């Protein structure tokens, strides 16, 4: 049986996106970027504050696209 490979990734700065693309090249897998409908701020502290609130409240922010 042939397996399908999905590389689902979230990248805020672009670093993880580069690695995900490299993994896709090496494995022949399909890339899927997990992207929030409401983008995280550029500012690190602001992103951290939002992350903390989302985690504390068990929020599941909407993402664009679907697999
Ligand atoms: C707001 C936010 C939420 C994240 N949530 C997850 C997560 O649920 N699971 C996970 O493995 N990594 C999560 N990460 C880490 C990212 O996938 C990624 O490893 C990190 O942002 C560093 O890569 P980058 O420099 O490309 O942004 C999160 C990062 C941020 C900024």
Coordinates of C-alpha atoms and ligand atoms in Angstrom, one line a residue:
X1 CA 0.0 0.0 0.0
X2 CA 1.3 3.4 -1.0
X3 CA 1.2 6.0 1.8
X4 CA 0.3 9.6 1.3
X5 CA 2.4 12.2 3.1
X6 CA 1.0 15.4 4.4
X7 CA 3.3 18.1 5.8
X8 CA 1.0 20.5 7.7
X9 CA 2.9 23.3 9.2
X10 CA 2.4 26.6 11.0
X11 CA 5.0 29.3 10.5
X12 CA 5.0 32.7 12.0
X13 CA 8.4 34.0 10.8
X14 CA 8.9 31.8 7.7
X15 CA 11.6 29.7 9.2
X16 CA 9.4 26.6 9.7
X17 CA 7.9 27.2 6.2
X18 CA 11.4 26.8 4.7
X19 CA 11.9 23.5 6.6
X20 CA 8.4 22.3 5.6
X21 CA 9.2 22.9 1.9
X22 CA 12.5 21.1 2.3
X23 CA 10.7 18.1 3.9
X24 CA 8.2 18.1 1.1
X25 CA 11.0 18.1 -1.5
X26 CA 12.7 15.2 0.2
X27 CA 9.5 13.1 0.8
X28 CA 7.4 14.1 -2.2
X29 CA 4.6 14.9 0.3
X30 CA 1.9 17.6 0.1
X31 CA 2.3 20.9 1.9
X32 CA -0.4 22.5 3.9
X33 CA 0.1 25.8 5.6
X34 CA -2.0 26.2 8.7
X35 CA -3.0 29.9 8.5
X36 CA -5.2 31.7 10.9
X37 CA -8.1 33.7 9.5
X38 CA -7.0 36.5 11.9
X39 CA -3.2 36.7 11.5
X40 CA -1.0 36.9 14.6
X41 CA 0.7 40.3 15.1
X42 CA 4.2 40.9 13.9
X43 CA 5.2 41.9 17.4
X44 CA 6.5 38.9 19.4
X45 CA 5.1 40.1 22.8
X46 CA 1.7 40.8 21.3
X47 CA 1.7 37.3 19.7
X48 CA 2.7 35.8 23.0
X49 CA -0.1 37.6 24.9
X50 CA -2.7 36.4 22.3
X51 CA -1.3 32.8 22.5
X52 CA -1.5 32.8 26.3
X53 CA -5.1 33.9 26.2
X54 CA -6.1 31.4 23.5
X55 CA -4.5 28.6 25.5
X56 CA -6.0 29.6 28.8
X57 CA -9.5 29.8 27.3
X58 CA -9.0 26.7 25.2
X59 CA -9.9 28.7 22.1
X60 CA -9.5 27.2 18.6
X61 CA -8.9 30.1 16.2
X62 CA -10.4 29.6 12.8
X63 CA -8.0 28.7 10.0
X64 CA -8.2 29.3 6.3
X65 CA -8.4 26.4 3.9
X66 CA -8.9 22.7 4.6
X67 CA -7.1 19.5 4.0
Ligands
LIG1 C1 0.8 31.7 18.0 C2 1.6 30.4 17.7 C3 1.0 29.2 17.9 C4 1.7 28.0 17.7 N1 1.0 26.8 17.9 C5 1.7 25.7 17.7 C6 1.1 24.4 17.9 O1 -0.1 24.3 18.2 N2 1.8 23.3 17.7 C7 3.1 23.3 17.3 O2 3.7 22.3 17.1 N3 3.7 24.5 17.1 C8 3.1 25.7 17.3 N4 3.7 26.9 17.1 C9 5.2 26.9 16.7 C10 5.2 27.1 15.2 O3 4.7 26.0 14.5 C11 6.7 27.3 14.7 O4 7.4 26.2 15.1 C12 7.3 28.5 15.4 O5 6.4 29.6 15.1 C13 8.7 28.7 14.9 O6 8.7 28.8 13.4 P1 8.8 30.1 12.6 O7 10.1 30.8 12.9 O8 8.6 29.7 11.1 O9 7.6 31.0 13.0 C14 3.0 28.1 17.3 C15 3.7 29.3 17.1 C16 2.9 30.5 17.3 C17 3.6 31.8 17.1

